[in-house]
mmCIF file of C-alpha atoms in Angstrom:
data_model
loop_
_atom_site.group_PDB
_atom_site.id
_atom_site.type_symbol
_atom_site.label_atom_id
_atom_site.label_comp_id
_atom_site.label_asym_id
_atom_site.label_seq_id
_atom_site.Cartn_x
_atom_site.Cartn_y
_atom_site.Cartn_z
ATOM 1 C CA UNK X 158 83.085 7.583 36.930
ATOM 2 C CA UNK X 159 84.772 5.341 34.107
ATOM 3 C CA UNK X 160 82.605 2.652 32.267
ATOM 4 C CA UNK X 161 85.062 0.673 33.846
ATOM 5 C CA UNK X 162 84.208 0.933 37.227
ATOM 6 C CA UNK X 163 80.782 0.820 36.634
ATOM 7 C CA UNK X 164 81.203 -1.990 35.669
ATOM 8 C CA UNK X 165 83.362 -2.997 38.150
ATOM 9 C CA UNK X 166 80.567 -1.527 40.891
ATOM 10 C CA UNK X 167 78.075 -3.782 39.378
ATOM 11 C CA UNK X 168 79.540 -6.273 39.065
ATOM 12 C CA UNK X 169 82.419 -6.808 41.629
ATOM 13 C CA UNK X 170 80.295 -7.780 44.528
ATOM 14 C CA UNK X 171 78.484 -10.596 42.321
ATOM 15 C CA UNK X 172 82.106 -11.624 41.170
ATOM 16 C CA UNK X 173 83.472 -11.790 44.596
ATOM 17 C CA UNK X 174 80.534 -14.158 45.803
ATOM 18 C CA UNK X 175 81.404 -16.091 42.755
ATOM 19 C CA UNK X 176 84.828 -16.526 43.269
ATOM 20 C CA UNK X 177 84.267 -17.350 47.176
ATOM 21 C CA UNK X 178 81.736 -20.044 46.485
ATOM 22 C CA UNK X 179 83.668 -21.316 43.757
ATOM 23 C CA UNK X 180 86.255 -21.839 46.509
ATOM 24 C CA UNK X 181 84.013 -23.151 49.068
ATOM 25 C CA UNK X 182 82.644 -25.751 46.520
ATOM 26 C CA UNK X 183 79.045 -24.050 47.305
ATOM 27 C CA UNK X 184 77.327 -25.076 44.311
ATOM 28 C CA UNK X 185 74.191 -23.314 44.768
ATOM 29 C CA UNK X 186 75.737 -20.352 46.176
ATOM 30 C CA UNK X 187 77.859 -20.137 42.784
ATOM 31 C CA UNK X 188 74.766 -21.138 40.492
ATOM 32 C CA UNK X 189 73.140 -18.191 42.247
ATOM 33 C CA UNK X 190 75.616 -15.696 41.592
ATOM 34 C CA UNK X 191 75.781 -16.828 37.571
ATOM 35 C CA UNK X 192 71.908 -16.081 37.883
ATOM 36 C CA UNK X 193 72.701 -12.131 38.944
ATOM 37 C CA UNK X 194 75.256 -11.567 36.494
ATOM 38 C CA UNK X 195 73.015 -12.933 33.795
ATOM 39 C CA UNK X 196 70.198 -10.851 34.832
ATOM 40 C CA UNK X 197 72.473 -7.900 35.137
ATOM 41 C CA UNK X 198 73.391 -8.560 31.388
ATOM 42 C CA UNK X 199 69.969 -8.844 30.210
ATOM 43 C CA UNK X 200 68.895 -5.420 29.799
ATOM 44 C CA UNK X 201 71.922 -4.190 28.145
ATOM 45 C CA UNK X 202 71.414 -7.266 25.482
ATOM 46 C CA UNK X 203 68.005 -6.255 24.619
ATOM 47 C CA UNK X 204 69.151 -2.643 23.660
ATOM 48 C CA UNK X 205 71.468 -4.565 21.399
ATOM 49 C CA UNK X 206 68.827 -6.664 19.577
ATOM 50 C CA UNK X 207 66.779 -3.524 19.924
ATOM 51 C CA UNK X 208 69.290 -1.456 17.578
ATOM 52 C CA UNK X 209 70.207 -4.221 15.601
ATOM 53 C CA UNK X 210 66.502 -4.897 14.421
ATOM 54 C CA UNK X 211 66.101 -1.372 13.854
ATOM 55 C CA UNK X 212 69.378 -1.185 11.599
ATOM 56 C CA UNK X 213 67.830 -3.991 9.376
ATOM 57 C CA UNK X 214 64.093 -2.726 9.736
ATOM 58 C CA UNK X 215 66.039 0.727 7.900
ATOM 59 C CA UNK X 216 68.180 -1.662 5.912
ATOM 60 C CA UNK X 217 64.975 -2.931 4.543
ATOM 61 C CA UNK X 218 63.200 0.131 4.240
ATOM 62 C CA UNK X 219 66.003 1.379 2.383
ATOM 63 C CA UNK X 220 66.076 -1.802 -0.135
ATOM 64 C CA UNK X 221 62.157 -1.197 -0.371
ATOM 65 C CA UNK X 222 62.257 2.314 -1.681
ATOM 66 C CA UNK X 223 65.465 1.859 -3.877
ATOM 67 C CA UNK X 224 63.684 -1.128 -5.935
ATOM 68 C CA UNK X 225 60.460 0.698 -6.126
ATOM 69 C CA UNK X 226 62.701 4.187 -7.563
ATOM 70 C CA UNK X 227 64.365 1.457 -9.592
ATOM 71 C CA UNK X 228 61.569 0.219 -11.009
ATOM 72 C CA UNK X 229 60.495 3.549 -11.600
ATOM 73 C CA UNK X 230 63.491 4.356 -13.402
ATOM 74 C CA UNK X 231 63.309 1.433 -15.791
ATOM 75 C CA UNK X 232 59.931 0.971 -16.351
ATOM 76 C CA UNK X 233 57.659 3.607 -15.322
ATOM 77 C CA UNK X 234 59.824 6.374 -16.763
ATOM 78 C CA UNK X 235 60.295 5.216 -20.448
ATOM 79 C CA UNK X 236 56.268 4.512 -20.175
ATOM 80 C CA UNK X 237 55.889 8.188 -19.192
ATOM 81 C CA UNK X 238 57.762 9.352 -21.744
ATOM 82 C CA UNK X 239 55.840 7.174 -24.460
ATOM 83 C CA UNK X 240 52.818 8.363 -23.293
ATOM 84 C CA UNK X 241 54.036 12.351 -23.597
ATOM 85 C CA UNK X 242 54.937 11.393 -26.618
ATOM 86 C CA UNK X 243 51.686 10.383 -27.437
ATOM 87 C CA UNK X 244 50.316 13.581 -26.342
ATOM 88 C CA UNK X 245 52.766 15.673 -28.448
ATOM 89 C CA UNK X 246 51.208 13.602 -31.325
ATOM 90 C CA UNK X 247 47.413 13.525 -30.487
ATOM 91 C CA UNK X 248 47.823 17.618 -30.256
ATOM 92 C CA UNK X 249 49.448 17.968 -33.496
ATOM 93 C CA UNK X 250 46.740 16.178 -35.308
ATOM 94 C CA UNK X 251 43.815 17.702 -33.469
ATOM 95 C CA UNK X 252 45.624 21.415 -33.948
ATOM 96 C CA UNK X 253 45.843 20.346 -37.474
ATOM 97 C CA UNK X 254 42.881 18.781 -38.257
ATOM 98 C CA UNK X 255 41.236 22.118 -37.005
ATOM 99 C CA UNK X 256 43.686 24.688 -38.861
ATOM 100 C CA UNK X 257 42.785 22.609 -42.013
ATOM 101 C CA UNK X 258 39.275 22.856 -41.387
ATOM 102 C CA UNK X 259 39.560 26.802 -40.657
ATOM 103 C CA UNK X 260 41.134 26.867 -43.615
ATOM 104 C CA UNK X 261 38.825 25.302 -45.595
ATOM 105 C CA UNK X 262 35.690 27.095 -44.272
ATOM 106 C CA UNK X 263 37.358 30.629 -44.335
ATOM 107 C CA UNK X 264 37.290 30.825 -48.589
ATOM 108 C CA UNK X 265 33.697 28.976 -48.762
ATOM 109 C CA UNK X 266 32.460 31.812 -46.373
ATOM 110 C CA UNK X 267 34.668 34.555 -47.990
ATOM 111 C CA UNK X 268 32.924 33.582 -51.462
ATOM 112 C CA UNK X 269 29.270 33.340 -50.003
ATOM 113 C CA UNK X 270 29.357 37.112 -48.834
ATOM 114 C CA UNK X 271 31.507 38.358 -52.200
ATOM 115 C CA UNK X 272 28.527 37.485 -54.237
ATOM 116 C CA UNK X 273 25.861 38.872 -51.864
ATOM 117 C CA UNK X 274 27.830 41.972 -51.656
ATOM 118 C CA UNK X 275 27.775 41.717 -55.874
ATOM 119 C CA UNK X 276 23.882 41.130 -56.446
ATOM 120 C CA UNK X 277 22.790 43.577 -53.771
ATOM 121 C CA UNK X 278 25.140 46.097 -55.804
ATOM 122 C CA UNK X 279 23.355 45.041 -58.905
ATOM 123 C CA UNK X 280 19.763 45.089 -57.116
ATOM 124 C CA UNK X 281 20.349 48.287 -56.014
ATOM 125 C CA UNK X 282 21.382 49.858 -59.316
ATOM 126 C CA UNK X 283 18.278 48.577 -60.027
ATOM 127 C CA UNK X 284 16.220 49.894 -58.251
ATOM 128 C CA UNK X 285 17.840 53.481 -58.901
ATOM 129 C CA UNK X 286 17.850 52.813 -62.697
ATOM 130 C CA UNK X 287 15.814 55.963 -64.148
ATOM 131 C CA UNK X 288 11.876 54.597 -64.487
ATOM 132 C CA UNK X 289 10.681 54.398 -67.512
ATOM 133 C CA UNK X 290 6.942 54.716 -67.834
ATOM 134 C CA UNK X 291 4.623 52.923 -70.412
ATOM 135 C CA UNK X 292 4.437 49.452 -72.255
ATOM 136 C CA UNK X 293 8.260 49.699 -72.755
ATOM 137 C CA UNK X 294 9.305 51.011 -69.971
ATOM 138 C CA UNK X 295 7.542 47.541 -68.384
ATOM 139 C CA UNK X 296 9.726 45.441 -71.099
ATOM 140 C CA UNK X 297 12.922 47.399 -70.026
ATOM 141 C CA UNK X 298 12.393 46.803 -66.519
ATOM 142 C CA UNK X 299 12.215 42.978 -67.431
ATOM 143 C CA UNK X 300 14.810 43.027 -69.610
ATOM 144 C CA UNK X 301 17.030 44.593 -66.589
ATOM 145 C CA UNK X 302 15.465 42.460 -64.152
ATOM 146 C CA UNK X 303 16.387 38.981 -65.873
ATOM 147 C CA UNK X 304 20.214 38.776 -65.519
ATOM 148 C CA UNK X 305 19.316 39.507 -61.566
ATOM 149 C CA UNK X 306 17.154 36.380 -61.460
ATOM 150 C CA UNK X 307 20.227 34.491 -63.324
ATOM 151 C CA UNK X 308 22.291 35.539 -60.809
ATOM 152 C CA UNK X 309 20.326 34.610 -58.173
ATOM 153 C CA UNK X 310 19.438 31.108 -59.558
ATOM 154 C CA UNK X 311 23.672 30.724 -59.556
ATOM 155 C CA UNK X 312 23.921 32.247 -56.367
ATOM 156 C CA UNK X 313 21.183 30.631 -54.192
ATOM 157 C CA UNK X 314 22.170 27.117 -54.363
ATOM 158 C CA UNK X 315 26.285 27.727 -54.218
ATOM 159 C CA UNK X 316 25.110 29.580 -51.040
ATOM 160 C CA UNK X 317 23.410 26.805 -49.359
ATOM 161 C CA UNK X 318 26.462 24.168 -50.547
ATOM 162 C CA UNK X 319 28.877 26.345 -48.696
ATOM 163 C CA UNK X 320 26.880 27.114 -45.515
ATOM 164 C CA UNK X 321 26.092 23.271 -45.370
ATOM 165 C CA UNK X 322 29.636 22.372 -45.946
ATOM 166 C CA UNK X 323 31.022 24.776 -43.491
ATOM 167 C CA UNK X 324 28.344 23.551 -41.050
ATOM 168 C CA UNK X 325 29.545 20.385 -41.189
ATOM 169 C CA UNK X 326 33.574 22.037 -41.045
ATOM 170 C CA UNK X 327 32.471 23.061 -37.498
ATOM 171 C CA UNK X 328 31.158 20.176 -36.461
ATOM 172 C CA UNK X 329 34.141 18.530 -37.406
ATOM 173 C CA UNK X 330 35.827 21.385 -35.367
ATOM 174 C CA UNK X 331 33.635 20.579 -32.522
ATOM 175 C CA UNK X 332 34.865 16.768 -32.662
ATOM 176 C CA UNK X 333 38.637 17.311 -33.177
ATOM 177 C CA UNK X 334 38.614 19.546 -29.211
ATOM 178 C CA UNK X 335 37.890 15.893 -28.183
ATOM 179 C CA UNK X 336 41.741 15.759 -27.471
ATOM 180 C CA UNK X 337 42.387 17.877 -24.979
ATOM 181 C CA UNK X 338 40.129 15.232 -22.404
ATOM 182 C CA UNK X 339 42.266 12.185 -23.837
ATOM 183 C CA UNK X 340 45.557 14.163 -23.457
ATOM 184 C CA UNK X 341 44.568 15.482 -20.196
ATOM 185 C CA UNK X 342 43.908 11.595 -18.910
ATOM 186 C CA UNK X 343 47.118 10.952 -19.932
ATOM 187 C CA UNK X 344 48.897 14.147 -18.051
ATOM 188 C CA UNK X 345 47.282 13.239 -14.892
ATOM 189 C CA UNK X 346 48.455 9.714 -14.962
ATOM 190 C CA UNK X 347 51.895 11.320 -15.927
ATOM 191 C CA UNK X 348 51.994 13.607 -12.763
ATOM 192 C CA UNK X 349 50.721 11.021 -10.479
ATOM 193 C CA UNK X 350 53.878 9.255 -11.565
ATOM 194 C CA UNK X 351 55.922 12.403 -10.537
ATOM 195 C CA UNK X 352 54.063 12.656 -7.429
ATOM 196 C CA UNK X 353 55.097 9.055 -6.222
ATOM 197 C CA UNK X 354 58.683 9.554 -7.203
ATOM 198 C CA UNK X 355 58.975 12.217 -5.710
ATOM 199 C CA UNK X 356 57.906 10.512 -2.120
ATOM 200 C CA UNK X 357 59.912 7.907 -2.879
ATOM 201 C CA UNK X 358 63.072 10.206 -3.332
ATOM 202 C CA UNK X 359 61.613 12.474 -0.107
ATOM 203 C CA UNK X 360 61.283 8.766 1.655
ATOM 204 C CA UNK X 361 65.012 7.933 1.228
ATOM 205 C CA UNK X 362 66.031 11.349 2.364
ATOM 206 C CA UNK X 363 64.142 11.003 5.191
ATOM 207 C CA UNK X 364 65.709 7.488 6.101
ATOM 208 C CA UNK X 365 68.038 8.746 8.626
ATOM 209 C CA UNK X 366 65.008 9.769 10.695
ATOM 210 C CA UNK X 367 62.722 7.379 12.037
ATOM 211 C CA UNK X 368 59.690 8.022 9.971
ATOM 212 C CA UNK X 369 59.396 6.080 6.939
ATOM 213 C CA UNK X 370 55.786 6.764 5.047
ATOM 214 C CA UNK X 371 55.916 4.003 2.343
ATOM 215 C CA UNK X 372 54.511 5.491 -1.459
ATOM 216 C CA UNK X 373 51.929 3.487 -3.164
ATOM 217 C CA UNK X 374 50.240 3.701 -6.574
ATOM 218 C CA UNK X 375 47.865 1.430 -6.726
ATOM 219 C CA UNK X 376 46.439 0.407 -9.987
ATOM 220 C CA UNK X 377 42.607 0.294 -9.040
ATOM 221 C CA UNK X 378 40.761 -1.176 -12.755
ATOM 222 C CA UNK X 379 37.323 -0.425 -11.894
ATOM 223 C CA UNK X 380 38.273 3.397 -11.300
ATOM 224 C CA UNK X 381 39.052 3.642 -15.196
ATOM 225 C CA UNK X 382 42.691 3.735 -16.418
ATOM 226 C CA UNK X 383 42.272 6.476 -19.009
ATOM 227 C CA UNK X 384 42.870 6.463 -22.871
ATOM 228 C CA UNK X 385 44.585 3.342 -24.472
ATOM 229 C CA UNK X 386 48.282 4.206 -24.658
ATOM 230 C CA UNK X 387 50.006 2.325 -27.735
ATOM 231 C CA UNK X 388 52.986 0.854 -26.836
ATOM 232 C CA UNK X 389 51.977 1.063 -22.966
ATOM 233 C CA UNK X 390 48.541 -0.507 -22.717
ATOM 234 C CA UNK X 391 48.488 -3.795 -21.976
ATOM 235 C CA UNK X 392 45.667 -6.708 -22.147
ATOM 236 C CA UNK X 393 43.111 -6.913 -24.883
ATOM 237 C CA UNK X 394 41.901 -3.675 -26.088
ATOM 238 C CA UNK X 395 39.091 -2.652 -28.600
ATOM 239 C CA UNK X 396 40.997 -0.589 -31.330
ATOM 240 C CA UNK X 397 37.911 0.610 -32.698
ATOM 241 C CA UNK X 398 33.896 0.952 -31.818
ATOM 242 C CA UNK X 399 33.236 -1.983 -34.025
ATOM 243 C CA UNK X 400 35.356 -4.324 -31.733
ATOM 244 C CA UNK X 401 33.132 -2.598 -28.974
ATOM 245 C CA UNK X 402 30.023 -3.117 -31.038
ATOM 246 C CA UNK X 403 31.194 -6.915 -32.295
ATOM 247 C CA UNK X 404 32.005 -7.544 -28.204
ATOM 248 C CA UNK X 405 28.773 -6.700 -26.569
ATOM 249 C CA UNK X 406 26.599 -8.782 -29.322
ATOM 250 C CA UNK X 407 28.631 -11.256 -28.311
ATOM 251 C CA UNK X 408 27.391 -10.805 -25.015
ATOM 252 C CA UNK X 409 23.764 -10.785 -25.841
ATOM 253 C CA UNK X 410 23.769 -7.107 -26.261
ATOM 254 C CA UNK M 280 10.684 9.581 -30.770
ATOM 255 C CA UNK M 281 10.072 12.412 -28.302
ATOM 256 C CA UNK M 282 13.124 15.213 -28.749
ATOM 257 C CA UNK M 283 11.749 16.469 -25.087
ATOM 258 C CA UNK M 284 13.880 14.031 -23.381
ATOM 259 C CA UNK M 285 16.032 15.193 -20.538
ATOM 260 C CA UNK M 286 19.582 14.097 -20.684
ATOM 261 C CA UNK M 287 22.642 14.233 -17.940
ATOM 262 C CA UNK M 288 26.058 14.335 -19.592
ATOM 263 C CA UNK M 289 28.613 13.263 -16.918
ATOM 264 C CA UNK M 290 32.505 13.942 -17.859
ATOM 265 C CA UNK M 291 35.475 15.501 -15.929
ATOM 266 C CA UNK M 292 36.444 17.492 -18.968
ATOM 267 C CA UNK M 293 34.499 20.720 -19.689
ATOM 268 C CA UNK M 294 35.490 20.257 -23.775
ATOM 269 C CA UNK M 295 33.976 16.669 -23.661
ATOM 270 C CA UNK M 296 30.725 17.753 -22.394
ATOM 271 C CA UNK M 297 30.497 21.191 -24.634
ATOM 272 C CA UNK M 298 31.541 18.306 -27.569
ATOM 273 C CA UNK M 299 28.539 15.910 -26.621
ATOM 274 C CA UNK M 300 26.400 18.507 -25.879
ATOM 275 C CA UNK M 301 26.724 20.180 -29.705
ATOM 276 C CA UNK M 302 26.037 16.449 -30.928
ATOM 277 C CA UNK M 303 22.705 16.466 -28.903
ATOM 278 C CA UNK M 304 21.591 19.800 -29.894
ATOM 279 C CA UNK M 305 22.096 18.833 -33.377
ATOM 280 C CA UNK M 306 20.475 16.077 -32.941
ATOM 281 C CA UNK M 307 17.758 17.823 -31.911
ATOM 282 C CA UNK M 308 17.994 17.130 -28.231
ATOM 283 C CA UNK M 309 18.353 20.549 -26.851
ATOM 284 C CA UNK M 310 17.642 19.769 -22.911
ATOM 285 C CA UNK M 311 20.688 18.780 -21.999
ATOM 286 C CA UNK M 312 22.386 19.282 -18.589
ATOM 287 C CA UNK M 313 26.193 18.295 -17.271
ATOM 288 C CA UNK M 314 27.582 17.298 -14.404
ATOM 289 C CA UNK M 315 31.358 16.875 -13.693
ATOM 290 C CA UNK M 316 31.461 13.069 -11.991
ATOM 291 C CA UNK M 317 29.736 10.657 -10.926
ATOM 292 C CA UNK M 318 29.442 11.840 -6.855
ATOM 293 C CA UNK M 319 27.959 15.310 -8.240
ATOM 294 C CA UNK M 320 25.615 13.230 -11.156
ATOM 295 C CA UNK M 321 23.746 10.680 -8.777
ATOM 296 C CA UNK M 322 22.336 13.737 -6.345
ATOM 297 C CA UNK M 323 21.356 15.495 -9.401
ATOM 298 C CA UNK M 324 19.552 11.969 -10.771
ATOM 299 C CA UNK M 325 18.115 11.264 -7.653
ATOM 300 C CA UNK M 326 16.267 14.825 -7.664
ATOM 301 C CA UNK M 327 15.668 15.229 -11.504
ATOM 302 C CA UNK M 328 13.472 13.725 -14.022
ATOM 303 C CA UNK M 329 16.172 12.767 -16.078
ATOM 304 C CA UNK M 330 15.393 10.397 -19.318
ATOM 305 C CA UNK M 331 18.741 9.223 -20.485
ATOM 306 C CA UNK M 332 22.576 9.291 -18.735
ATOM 307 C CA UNK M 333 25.617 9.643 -21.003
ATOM 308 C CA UNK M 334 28.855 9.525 -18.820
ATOM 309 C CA UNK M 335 32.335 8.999 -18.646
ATOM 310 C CA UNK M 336 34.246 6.365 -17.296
ATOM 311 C CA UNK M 337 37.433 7.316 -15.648
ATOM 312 C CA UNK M 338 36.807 10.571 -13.722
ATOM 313 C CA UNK M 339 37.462 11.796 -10.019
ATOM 314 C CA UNK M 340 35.480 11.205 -7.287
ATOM 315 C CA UNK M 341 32.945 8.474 -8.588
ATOM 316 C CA UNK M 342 34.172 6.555 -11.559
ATOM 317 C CA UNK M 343 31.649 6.301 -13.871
ATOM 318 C CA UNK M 344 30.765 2.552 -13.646
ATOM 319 C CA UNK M 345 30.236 3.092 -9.476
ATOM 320 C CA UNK M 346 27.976 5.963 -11.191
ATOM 321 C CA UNK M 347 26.038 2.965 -13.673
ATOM 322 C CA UNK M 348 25.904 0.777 -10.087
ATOM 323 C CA UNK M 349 24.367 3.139 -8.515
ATOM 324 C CA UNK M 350 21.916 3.906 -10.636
ATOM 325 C CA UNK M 351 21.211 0.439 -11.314
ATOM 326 C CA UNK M 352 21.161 -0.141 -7.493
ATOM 327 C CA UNK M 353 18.312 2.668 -7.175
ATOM 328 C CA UNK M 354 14.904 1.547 -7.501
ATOM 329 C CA UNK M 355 13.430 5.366 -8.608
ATOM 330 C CA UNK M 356 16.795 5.137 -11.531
ATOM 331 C CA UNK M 357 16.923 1.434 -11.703
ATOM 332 C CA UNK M 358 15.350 1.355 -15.832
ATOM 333 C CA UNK M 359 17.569 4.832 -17.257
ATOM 334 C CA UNK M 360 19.196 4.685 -20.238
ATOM 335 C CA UNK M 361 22.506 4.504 -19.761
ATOM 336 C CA UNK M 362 25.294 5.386 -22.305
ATOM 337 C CA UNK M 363 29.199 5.092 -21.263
ATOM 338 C CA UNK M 364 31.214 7.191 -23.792
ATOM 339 C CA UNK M 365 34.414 6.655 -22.469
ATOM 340 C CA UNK M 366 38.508 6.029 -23.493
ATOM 341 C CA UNK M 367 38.393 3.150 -21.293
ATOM 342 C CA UNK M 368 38.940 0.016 -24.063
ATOM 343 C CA UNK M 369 40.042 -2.689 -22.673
ATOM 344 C CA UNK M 370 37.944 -5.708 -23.197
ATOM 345 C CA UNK M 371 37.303 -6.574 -19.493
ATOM 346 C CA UNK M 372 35.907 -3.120 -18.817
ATOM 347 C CA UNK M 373 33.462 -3.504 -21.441
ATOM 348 C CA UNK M 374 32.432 -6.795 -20.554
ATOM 349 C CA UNK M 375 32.083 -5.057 -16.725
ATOM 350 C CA UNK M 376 30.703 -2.523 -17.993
ATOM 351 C CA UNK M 377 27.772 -4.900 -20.078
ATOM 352 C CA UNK M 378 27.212 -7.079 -16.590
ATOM 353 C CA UNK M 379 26.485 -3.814 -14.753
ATOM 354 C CA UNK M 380 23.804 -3.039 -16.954
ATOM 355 C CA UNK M 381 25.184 -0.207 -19.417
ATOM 356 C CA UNK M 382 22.773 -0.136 -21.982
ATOM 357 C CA UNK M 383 25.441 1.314 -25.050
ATOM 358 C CA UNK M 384 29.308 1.726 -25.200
ATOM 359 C CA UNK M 385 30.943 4.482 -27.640
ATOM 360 C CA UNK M 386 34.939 4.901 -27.363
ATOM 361 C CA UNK M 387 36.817 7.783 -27.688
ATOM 362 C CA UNK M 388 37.548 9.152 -29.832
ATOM 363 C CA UNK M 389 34.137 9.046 -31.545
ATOM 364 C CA UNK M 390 31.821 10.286 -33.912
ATOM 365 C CA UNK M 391 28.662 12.021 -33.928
ATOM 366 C CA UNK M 392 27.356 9.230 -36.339
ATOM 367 C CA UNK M 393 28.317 6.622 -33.785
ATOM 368 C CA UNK M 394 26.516 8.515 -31.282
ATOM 369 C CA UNK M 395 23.219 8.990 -33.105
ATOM 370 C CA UNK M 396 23.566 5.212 -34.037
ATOM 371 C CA UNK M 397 23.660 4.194 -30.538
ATOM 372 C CA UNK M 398 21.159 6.844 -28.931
ATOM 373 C CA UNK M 399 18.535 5.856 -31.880
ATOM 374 C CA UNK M 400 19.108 2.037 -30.857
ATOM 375 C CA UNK M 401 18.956 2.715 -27.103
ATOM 376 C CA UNK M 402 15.988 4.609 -27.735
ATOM 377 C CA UNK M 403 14.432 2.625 -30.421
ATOM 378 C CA UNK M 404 14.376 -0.649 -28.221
ATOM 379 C CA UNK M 405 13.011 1.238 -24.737
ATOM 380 C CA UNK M 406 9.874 1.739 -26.743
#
């Protein structure tokens, strides 16, 4: 069957009555005819808002997820890339920081176990020298003995200089690994970033199907917002510990 | 001042605790255990007889200042020591941080004088 004469079948008998009371002058008879066609009408109307509010509900959705992926693109993006950036930079300095202090430490140690290696030589031969017995074989023995204690009196406290200076070379050491928990803060918040683009993107692939999961990243203060980013960080930040320090005496602290 | 005391060192990152936990042996406070964040710290509190809490702020699970809350919201913790030693800096954390009861603040990055400095003072006024 045409839509036609479906129509027509649905129709044609209401149309008829319609027409007949029209001619009869029945007023109530045609009134109640109107009334049937209306409610005929009704359904088929209501599919039509139906479609059309889902067309804008999409419309919307659509809008939605292309000015959150625009503001992505313009502002969350170049922030990313600052705070990469950043990263780059904080691992450079902590990677040479360390080298330095390697380098530093390696001679100090390098000299420390030269001249051990020297005066145990010269204890040794010492010790092995041929004895000589008597009165002067006591004053040799002294004689041979005293450059040892000379070089021992040199040797001693250069020793404990370098071992306290490379002591404090790996502490140093110790301090500069700090970065890799600042840099990782920063990579996470990075990748979050990702993560929410790429729902967004999946989102407006997915916009010809009904299912429309909406991405959020919310900013949530009291769960800590990682290092302080220059150039990205906003608000009033302590640049040092003695802003800290200078802060909470302010506070009664 | 008693080197016996027993301190919790609460950050995500393995190298931050390994760092702070060098600075405490060297300064001669050698029982020293970590924790990872602040949901696996407040169990361990709750059981140990931990003296002092250093922790991190921003971390997974708990976030360090729920971690301070808590603690300050459990009568057995309620009077630790608390240190935060965190990158957090903005000036409203550190004033949230103060009204929550954090007894010292130390940003990273930091140094191991800045961290005796504020251990001795923490420790210095509980007495």
């Amino acid at each position: 069957m045409s839509n036609f004469s479906v129509l027509k079948s649905e129709y044609g008998a209401y149309v008829d009555t319609l027409g007949e009371a029209l001619e009869r002058g029945d007023e109530t008879a045609f009134f109640k005819a109107v009334d049937h066609i209306v409610h005929l009408r009704e359904p088929k109307m209501f599919a039509e808002i139906r479609k059309l509010t889902g067309d804008l509900q999409k419309a919307l959705d659509r809008f939605s997820i292309e000015s959150r992926l625009a503001d992505l693109a313009e502002h969350e993006i170049p922030n990313a890339r600052t705070r990469l950036t950043h990263v780059i930079n904080m691992t450079d300095e902590a990677a040479h920081r360390t080298l330095d202090l390697v380098e530093q430490s390696g001679p100090l140690a390098e000299r420390t176990a030269r001249e051990a290696a020297a005066l145990l030589d010269a204890f040794a031969a010492f010790r092995e020298r041929v004895p000589v017995t008597g009165f002067e074989g006591i004053v040799r023995s002294i004689e041979a003995f005293l450059p040892l204690v000379r070089a021992f009196e040199v040797f001693l406290p250069a020793a404990r200089t370098d071992s306290e200076q490379i002591r404090r070379n790996l502490a140093e050491v110790l301090l500069a690994q700090g970065y890799q928990d600042l840099t990782g803060q920063i990579i996470r918040s990075v990748i979050k970033l990702v993560e929410e683009l790429e729902l967004a993107l999946g989102n407006l692939t997915r916009l010809s199907g009904d299912m429309v999961e909406h991405a959020t990243l919310g900013e949530n203060p009291s769960a800590g917002q990682g290092p302080v980013v220059p150039g990205v960080t906003k608000g009033e930040v302590a640049s040092a510990q003695t802003d800290v320090d200078a802060l909470l005496s302010g506070l009664g602290m | 001042m008693s080197k016996d005391l027993k301190f919790l060192v609460v950050d995500d990152f393995s190298t931050m605790r390994r760092i702070i936990k060098n600075l405490l042996h060297d300064l001669g406070y050698s029982n020293v255990t970590e924790a990872d964040d602040g949901k696996t710290a407040l169990p361990m509190l709750q059981a140990g007889d931990f003296d002092f809490l250093i922790t991190d702020w921003n971390m997974p699970g708990m976030a360090g200042l729920d971690l301070l809350k808590a603690v300050r919201a459990d009568a057995k913790l309620a009077k630790m020591p608390v240190l935060m030693l965190t990158a957090e800096a903005k000036r409203e954390q550190i004033v949230e941080a103060a009204q929550a009861g954090v007894n010292g603040y130390v940003i990273k990055p930091f140094t191991a004088e800045t961290l005796k400095e504020k251990l001795d003072k923490i420790l210095g006024a509980g007495k």
